[in-house]
PDB file of C-alpha atoms in Angstrom:
ATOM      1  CA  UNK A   1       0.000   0.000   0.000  1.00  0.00           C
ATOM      2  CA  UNK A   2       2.986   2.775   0.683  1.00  0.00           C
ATOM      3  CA  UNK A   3       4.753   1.628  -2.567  1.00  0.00           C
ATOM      4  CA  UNK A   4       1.012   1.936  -4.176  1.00  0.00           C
ATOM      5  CA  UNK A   5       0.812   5.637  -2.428  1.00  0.00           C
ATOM      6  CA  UNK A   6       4.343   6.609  -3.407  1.00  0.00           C
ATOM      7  CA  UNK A   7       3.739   6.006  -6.766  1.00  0.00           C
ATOM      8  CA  UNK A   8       0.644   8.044  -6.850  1.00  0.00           C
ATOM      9  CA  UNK A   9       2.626  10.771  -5.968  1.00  0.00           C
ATOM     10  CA  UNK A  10       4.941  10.473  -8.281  1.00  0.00           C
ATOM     11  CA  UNK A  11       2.932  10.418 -10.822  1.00  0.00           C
ATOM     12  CA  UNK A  12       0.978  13.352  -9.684  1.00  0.00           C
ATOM     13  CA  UNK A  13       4.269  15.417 -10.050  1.00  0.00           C
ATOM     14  CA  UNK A  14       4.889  14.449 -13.519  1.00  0.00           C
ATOM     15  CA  UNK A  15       1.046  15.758 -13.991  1.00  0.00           C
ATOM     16  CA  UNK A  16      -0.354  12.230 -14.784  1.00  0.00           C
ATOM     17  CA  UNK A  17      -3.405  10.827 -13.125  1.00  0.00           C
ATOM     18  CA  UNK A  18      -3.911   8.848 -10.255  1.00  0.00           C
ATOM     19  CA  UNK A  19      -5.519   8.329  -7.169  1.00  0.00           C
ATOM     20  CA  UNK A  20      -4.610   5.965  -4.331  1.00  0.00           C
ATOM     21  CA  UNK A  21      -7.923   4.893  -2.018  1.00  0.00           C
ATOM     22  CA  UNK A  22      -7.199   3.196   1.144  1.00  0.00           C
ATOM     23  CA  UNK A  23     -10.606   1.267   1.921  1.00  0.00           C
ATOM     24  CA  UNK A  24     -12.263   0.470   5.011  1.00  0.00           C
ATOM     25  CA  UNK A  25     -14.202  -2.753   5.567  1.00  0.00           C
ATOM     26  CA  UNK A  26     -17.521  -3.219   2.632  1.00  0.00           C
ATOM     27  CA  UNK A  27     -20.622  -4.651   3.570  1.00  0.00           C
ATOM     28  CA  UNK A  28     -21.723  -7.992   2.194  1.00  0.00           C
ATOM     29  CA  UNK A  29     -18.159  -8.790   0.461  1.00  0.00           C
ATOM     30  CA  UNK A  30     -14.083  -9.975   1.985  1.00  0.00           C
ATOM     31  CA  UNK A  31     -13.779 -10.074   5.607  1.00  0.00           C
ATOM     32  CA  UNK A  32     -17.205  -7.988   7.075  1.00  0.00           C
ATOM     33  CA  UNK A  33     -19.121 -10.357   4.998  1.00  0.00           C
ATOM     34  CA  UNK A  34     -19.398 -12.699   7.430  1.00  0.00           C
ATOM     35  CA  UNK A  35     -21.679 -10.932  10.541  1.00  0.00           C
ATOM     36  CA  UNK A  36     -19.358 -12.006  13.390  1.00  0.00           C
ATOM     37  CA  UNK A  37     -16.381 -10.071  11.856  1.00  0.00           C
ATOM     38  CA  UNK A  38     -18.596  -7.673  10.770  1.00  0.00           C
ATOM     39  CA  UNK A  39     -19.458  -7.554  14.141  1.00  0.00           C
ATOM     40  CA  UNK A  40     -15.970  -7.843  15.430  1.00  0.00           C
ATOM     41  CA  UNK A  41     -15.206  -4.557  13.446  1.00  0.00           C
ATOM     42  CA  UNK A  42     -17.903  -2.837  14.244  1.00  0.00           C
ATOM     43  CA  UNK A  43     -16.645  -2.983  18.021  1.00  0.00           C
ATOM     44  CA  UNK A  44     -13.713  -1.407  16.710  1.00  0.00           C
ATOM     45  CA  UNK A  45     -15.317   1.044  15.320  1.00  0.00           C
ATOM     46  CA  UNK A  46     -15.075  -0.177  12.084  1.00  0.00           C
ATOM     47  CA  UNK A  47     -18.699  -0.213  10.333  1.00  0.00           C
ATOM     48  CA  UNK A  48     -18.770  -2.110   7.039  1.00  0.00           C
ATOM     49  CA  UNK A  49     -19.713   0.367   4.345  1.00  0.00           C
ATOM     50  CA  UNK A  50     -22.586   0.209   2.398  1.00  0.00           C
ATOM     51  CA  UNK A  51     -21.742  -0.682  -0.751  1.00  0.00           C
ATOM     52  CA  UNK A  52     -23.837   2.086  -2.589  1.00  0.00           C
ATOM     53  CA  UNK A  53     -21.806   4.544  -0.610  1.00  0.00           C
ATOM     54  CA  UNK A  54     -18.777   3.125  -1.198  1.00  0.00           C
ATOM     55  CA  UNK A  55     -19.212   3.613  -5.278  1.00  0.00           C
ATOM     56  CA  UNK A  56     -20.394   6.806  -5.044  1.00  0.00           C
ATOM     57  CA  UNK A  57     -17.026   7.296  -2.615  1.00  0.00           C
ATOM     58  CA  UNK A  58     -14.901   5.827  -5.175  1.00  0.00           C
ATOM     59  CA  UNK A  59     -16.473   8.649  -8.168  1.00  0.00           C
ATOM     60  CA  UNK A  60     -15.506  11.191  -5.992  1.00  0.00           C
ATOM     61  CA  UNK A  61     -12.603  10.384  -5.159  1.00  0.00           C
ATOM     62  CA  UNK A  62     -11.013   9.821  -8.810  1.00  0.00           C
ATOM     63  CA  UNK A  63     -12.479  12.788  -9.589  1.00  0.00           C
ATOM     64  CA  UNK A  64     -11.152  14.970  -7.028  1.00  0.00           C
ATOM     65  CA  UNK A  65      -7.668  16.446  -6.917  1.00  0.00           C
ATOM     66  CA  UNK A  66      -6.516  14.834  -3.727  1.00  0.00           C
ATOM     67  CA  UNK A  67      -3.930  11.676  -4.720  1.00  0.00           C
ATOM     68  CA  UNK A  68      -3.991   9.867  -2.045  1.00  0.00           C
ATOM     69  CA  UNK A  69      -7.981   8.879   0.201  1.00  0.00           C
ATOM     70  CA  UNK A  70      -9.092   6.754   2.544  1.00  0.00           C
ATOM     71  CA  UNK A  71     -12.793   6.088   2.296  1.00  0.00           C
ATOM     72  CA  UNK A  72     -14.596   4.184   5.957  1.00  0.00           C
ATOM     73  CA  UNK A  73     -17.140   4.409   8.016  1.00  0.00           C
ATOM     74  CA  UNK A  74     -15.812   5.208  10.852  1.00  0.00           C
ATOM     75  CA  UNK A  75     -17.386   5.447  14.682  1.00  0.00           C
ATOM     76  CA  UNK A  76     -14.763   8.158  16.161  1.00  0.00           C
ATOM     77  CA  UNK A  77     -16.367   7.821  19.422  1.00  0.00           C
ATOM     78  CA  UNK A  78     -15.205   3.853  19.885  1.00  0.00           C
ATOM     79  CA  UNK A  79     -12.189   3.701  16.995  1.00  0.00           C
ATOM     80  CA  UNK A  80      -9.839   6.756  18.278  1.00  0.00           C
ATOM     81  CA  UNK A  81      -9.372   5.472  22.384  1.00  0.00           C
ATOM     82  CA  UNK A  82      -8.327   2.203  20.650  1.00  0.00           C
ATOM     83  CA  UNK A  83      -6.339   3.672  18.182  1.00  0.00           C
ATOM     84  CA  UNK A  84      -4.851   6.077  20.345  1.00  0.00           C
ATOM     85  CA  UNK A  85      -4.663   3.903  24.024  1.00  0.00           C
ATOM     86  CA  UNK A  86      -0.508   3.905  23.826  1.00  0.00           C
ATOM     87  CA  UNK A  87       0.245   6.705  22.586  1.00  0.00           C
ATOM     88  CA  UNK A  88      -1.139   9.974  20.404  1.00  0.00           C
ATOM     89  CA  UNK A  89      -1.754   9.259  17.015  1.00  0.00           C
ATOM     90  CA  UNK A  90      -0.606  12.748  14.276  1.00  0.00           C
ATOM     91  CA  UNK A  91      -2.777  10.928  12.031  1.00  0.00           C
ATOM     92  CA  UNK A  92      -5.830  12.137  13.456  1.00  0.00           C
ATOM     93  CA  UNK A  93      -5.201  15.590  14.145  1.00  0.00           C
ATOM     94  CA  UNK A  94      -6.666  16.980  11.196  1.00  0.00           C
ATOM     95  CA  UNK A  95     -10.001  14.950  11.902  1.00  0.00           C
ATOM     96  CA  UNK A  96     -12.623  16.768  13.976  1.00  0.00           C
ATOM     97  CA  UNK A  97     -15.100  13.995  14.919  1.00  0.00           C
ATOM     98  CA  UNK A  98     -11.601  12.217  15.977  1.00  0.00           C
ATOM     99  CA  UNK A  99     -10.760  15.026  18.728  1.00  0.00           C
ATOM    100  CA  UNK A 100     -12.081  13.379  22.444  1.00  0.00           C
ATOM    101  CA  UNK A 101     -14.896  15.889  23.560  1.00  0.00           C
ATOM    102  CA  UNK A 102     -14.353  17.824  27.397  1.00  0.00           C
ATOM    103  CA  UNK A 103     -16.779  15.194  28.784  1.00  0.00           C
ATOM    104  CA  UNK A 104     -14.768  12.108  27.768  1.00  0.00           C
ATOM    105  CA  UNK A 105     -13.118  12.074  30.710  1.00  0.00           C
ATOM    106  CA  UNK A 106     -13.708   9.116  32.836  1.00  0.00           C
ATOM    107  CA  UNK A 107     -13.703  11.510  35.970  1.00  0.00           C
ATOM    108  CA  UNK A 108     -16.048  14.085  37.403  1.00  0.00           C
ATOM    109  CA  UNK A 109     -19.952  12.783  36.120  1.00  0.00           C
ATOM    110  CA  UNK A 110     -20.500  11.367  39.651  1.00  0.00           C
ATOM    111  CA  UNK A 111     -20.917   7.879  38.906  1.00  0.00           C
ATOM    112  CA  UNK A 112     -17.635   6.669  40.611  1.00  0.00           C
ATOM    113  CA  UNK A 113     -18.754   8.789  43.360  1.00  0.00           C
ATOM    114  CA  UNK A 114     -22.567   6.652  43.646  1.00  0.00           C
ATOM    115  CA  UNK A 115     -20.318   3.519  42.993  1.00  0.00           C
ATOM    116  CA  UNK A 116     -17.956   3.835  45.917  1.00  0.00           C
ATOM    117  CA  UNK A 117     -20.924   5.020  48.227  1.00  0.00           C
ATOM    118  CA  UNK A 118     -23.161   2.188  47.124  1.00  0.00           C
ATOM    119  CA  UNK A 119     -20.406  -0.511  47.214  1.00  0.00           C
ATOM    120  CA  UNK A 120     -19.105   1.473  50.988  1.00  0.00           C
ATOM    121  CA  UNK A 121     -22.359   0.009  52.285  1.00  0.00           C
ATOM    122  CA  UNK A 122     -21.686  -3.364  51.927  1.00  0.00           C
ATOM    123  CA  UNK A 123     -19.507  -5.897  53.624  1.00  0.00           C
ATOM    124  CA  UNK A 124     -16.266  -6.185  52.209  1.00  0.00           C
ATOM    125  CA  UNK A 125     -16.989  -9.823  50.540  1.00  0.00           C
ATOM    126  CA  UNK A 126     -20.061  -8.537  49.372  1.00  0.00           C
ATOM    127  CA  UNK A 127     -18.398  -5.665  47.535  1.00  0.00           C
ATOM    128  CA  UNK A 128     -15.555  -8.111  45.994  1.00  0.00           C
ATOM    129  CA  UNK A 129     -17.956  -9.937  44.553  1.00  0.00           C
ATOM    130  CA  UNK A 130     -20.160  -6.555  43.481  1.00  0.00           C
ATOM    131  CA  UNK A 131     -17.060  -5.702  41.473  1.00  0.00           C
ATOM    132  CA  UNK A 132     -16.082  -9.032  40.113  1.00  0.00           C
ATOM    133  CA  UNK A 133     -19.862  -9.095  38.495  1.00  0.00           C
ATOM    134  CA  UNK A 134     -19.487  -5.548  37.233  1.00  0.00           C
ATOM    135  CA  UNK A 135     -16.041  -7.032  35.626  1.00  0.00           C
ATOM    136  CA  UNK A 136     -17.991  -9.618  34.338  1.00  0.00           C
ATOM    137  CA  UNK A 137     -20.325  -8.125  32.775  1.00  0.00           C
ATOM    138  CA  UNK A 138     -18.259  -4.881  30.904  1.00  0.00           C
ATOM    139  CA  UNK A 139     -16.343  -8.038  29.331  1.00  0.00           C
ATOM    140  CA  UNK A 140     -19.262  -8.985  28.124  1.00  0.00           C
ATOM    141  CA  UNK A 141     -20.645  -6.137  26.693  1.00  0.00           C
ATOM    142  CA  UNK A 142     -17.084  -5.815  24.853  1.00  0.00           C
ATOM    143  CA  UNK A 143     -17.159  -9.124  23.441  1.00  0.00           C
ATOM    144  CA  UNK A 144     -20.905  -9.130  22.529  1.00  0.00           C
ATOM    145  CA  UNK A 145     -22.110 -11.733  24.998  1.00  0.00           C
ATOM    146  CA  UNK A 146     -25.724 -10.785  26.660  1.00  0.00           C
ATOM    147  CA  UNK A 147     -25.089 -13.338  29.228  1.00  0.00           C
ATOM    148  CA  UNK A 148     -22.266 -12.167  31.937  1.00  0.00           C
ATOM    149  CA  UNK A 149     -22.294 -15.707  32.806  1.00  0.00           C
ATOM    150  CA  UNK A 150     -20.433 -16.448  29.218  1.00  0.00           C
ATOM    151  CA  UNK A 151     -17.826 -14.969  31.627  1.00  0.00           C
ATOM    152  CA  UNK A 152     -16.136 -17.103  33.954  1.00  0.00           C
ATOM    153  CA  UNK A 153     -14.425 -15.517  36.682  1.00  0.00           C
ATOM    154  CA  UNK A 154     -11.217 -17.295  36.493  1.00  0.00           C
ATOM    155  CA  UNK A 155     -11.061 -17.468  32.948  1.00  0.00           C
ATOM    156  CA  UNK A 156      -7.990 -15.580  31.341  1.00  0.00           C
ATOM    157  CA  UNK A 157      -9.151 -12.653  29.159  1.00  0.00           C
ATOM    158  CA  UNK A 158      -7.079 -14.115  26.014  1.00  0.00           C
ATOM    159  CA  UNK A 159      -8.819 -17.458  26.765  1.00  0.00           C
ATOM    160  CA  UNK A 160     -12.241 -15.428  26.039  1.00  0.00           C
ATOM    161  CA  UNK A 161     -11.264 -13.598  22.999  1.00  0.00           C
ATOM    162  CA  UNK A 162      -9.886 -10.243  24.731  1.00  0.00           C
ATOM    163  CA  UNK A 163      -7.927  -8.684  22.167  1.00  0.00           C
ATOM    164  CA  UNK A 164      -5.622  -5.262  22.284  1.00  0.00           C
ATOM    165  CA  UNK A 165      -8.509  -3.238  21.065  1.00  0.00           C
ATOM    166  CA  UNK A 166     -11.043  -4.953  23.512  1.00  0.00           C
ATOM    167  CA  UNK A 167      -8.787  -4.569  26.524  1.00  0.00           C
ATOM    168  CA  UNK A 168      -8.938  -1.195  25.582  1.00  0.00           C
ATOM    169  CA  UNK A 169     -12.410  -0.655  25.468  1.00  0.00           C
ATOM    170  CA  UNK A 170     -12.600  -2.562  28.763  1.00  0.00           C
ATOM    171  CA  UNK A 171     -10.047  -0.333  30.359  1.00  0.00           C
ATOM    172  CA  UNK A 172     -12.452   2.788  29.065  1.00  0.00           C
ATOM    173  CA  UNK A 173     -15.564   1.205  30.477  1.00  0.00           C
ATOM    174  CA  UNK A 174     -14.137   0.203  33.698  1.00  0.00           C
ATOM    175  CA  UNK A 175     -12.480   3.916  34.127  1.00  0.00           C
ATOM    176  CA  UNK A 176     -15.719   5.282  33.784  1.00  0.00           C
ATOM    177  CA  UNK A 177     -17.412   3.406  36.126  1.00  0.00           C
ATOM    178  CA  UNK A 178     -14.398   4.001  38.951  1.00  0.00           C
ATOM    179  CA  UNK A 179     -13.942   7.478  37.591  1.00  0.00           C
ATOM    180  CA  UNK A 180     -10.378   7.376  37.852  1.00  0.00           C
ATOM    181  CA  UNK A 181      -7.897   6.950  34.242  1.00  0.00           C
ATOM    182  CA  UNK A 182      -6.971   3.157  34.975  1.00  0.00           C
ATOM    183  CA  UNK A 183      -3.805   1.860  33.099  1.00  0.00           C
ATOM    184  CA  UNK A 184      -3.617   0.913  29.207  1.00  0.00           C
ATOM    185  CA  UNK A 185      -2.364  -2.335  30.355  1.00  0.00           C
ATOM    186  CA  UNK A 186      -5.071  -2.911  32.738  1.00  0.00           C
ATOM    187  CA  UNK A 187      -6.518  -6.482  31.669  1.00  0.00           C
ATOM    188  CA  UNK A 188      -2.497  -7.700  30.685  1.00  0.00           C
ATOM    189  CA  UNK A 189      -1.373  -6.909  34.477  1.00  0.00           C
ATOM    190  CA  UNK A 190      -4.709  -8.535  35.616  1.00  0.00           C
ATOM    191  CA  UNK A 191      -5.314 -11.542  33.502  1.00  0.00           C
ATOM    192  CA  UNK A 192      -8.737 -12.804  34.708  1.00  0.00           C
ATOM    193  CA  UNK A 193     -11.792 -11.145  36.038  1.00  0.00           C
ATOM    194  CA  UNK A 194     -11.144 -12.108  39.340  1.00  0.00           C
ATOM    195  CA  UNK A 195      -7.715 -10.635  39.269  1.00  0.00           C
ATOM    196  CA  UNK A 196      -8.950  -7.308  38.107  1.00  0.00           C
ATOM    197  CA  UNK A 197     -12.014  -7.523  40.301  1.00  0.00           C
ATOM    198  CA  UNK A 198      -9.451  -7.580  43.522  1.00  0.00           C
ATOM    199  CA  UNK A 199      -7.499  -4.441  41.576  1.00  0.00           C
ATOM    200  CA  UNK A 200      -9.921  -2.326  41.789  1.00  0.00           C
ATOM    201  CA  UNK A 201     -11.383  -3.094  44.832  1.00  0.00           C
ATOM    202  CA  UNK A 202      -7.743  -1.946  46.314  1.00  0.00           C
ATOM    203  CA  UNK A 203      -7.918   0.946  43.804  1.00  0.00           C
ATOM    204  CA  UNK A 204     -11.452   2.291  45.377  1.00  0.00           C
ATOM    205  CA  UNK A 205     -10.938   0.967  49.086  1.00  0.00           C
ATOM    206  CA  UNK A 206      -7.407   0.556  49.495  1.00  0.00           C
ATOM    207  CA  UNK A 207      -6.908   3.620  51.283  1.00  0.00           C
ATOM    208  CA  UNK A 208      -9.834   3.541  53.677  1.00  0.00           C
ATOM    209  CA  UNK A 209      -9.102   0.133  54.667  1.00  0.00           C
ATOM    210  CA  UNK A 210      -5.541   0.666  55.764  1.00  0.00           C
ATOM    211  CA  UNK A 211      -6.990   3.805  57.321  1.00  0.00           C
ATOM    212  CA  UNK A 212      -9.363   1.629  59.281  1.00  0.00           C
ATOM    213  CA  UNK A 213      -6.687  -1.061  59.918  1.00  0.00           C
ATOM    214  CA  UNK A 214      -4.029   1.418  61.050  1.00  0.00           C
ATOM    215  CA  UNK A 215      -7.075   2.809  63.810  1.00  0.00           C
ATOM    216  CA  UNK A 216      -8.035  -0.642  65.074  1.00  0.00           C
ATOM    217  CA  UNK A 217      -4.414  -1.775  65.511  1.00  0.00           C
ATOM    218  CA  UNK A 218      -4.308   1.656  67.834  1.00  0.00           C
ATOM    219  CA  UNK A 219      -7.193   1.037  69.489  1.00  0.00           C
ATOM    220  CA  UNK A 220      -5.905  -2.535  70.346  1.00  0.00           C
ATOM    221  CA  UNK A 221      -2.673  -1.084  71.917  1.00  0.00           C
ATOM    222  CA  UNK A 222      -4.231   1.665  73.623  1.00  0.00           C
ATOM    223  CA  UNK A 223      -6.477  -1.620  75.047  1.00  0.00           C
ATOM    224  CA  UNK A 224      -3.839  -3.465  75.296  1.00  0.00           C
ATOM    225  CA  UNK A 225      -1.837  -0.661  77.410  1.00  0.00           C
ATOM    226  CA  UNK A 226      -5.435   0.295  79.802  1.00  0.00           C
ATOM    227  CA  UNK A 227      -5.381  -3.623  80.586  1.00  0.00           C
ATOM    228  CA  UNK A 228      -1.431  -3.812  81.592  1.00  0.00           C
ATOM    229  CA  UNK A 229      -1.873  -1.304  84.391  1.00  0.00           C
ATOM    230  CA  UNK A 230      -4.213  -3.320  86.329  1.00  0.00           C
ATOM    231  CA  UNK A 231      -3.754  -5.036  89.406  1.00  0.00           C
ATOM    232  CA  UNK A 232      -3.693  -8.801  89.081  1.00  0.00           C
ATOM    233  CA  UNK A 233      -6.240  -8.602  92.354  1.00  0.00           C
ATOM    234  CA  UNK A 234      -8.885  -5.938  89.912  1.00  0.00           C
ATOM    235  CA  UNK A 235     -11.759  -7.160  89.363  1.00  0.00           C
ATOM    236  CA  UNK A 236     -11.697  -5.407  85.775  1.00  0.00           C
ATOM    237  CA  UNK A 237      -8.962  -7.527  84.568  1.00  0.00           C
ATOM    238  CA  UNK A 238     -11.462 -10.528  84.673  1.00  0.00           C
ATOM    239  CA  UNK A 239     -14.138  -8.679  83.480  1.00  0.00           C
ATOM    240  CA  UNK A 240     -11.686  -7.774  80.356  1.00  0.00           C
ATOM    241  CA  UNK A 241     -10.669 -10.976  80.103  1.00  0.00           C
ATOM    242  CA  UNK A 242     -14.013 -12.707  79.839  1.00  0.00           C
ATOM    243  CA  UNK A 243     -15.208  -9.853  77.301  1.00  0.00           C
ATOM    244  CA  UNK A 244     -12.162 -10.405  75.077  1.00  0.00           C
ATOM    245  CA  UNK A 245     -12.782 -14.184  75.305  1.00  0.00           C
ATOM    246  CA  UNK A 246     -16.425 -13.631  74.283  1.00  0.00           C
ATOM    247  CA  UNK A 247     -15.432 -11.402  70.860  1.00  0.00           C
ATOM    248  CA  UNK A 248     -13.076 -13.655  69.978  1.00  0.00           C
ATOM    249  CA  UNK A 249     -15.288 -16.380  69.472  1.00  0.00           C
ATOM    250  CA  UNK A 250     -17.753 -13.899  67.810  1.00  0.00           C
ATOM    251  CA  UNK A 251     -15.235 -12.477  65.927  1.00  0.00           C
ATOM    252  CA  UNK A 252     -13.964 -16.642  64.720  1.00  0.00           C
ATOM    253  CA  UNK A 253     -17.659 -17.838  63.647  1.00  0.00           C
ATOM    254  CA  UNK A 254     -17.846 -14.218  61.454  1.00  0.00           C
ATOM    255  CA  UNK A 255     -14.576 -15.319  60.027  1.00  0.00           C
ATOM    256  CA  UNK A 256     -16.379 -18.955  59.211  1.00  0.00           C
ATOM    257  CA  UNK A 257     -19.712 -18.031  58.541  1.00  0.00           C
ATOM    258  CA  UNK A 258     -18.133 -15.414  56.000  1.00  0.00           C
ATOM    259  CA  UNK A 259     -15.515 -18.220  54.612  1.00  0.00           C
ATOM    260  CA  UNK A 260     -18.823 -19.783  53.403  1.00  0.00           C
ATOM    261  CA  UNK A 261     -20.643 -16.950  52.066  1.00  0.00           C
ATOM    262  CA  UNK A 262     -17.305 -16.241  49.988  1.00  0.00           C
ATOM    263  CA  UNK A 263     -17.620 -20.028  48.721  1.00  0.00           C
ATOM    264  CA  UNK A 264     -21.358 -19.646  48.149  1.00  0.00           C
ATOM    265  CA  UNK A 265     -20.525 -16.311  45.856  1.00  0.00           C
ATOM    266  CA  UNK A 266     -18.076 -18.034  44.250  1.00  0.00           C
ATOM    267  CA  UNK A 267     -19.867 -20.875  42.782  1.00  0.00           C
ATOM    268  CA  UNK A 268     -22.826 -18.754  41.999  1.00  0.00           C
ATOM    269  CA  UNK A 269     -20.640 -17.039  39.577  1.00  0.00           C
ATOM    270  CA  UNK A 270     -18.111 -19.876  38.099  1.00  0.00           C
ATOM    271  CA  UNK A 271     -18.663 -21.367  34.982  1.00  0.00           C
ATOM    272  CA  UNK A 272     -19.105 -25.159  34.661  1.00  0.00           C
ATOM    273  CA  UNK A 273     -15.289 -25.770  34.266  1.00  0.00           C
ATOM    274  CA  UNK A 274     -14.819 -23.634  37.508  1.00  0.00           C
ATOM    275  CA  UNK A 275     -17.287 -25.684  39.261  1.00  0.00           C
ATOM    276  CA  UNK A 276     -15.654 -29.164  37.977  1.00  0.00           C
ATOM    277  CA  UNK A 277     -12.551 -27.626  38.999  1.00  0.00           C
ATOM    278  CA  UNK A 278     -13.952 -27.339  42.807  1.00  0.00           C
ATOM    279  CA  UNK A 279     -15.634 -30.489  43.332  1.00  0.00           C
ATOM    280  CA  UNK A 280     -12.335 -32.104  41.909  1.00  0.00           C
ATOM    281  CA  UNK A 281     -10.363 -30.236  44.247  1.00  0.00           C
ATOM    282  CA  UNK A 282     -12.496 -30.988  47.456  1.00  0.00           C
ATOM    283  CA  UNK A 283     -12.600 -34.639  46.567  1.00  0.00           C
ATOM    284  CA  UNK A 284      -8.883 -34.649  46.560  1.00  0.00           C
ATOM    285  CA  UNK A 285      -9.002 -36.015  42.695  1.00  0.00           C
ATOM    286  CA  UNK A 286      -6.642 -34.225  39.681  1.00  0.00           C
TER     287      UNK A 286
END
């Protein structure tokens, strides 16, 4: 296609006629013939051209003065974060529609903020497994499943047909819903919903829960200090001891009772291979 451009050009300086047309996918013939690359490409933001429009494309474009055109239809909105997730691309600079609009960003419309607050409210196994369905199902919006459950949790986003221009559109989805810019390499450092699931649940509570970690372990010492500077012949110092006895034991069948709830979750979202892959394991065959 260059040498097919460059000699175009040539020939336009030596005033003979030419015209180089760099085509984007038609309708009903090649590749977007067949509707699941068509609708493949249309992901991409790639829509297969009608092929009336493409004719009338091609008389214009001989006709015109311009030697070298592309013709495509072309859906700026999903092609150019794609096209553009590593780096800037000088190729679209001169194209309007391809310019990202002031509300693009994935931060500032409040939904990360109703996100956080909604997911605050819940347990912190409950939220995990809040996110890893949210994960779930933007994967399979991008790779035109209707049925999240088409998603297994553990299943390794190449395994499922994640591409570089789907992990992209992923990445964008998933930013907008956490309203913070998440990394370009976001489903590659997190290979399987789970994985990413647990990212972002450090991304959106990390913070608060080392906040809240660092003020129990205080509390504990503070506790811990009270308790030392009683007399072996206080009466407190039982009365501690039997309340600290009692939480533990409250705080050990939480622990188990939320052990199983994590186990329940788990299966309710596996695939069938996940769920083999369990009942293998807990029968102790490979």
């Amino acid at each position: 296609n260059a040498c097919l451009d460059g000699l175009i050009e040539a020939r336009r300086t030596r005033g003979l006629a030419g015209t180089a047309i760099a085509w984007g996918p038609w309708a009903e013939a090649g590749m977007a013939a067949d509707a699941e690359a068509a609708e493949a490409l249309r992901r991409r933001g790639l829509i297969a051209l009608d092929p009336e429009r493409g004719v009338g494309a091609l008389a214009r474009a001989v006709s015109g003065s311009d030697p070298v055109v592309v013709v495509a239809d072309v859906d700026w909105a999903r092609f150019t974060p794609a096209y553009t997730s590593v780096r800037p691309s000088p190729l679209l600079t001169g194209i309007p529609e391809a310019q990202p609009a002031p509300h693009d960003s994935p931060t500032g419309d409040g939904t990360a903020t109703s996100l956080r607050e909604r997911l605050a409210a819940q347990s912190p196994d409950e939220r995990r497994q809040a996110l890893l369905d949210l994960v779930r199902r933007r994967a399979a919006e991008v790779l035109g499943h209707g049925d999240p459950g088409a998603v297994g949790s553990a299943q390794a986003f190449r395994e499922l047909g994640v591409d570089s221009l789907t992990a992209v559109e992923l990445r964008n989805r998933l930013s907008a819903d956490a309203g913070t810019k998440l990394p370009s390499t976001l489903v590659f450092d997190h290979p399987t919903p789970r994985h990413l699931a647990a990212f972002l649940d450090e991304e959106l509570f990390g913070a608060e829960e080392a906040e809240a970690e660092s003020a129990l372990v205080a509390e504990l010492d503070r506790l811990a200090a009270t308790i030392s500077r009683l007399s072996p012949e206080n009466s407190a110092r039982a009365l501690a001891q039997a309340r600290l006895r009692s939480m533990l034991t409250e705080l050990g069948d939480q622990s188990e009772a939320d052990a199983k709830a994590t186990v329940s979750q788990q299966l309710e979202a596996a695939s069938d291979d996940e769920i083999f892959d369990f009942i293998n394991r807990e029968l102790g065959r490979s």
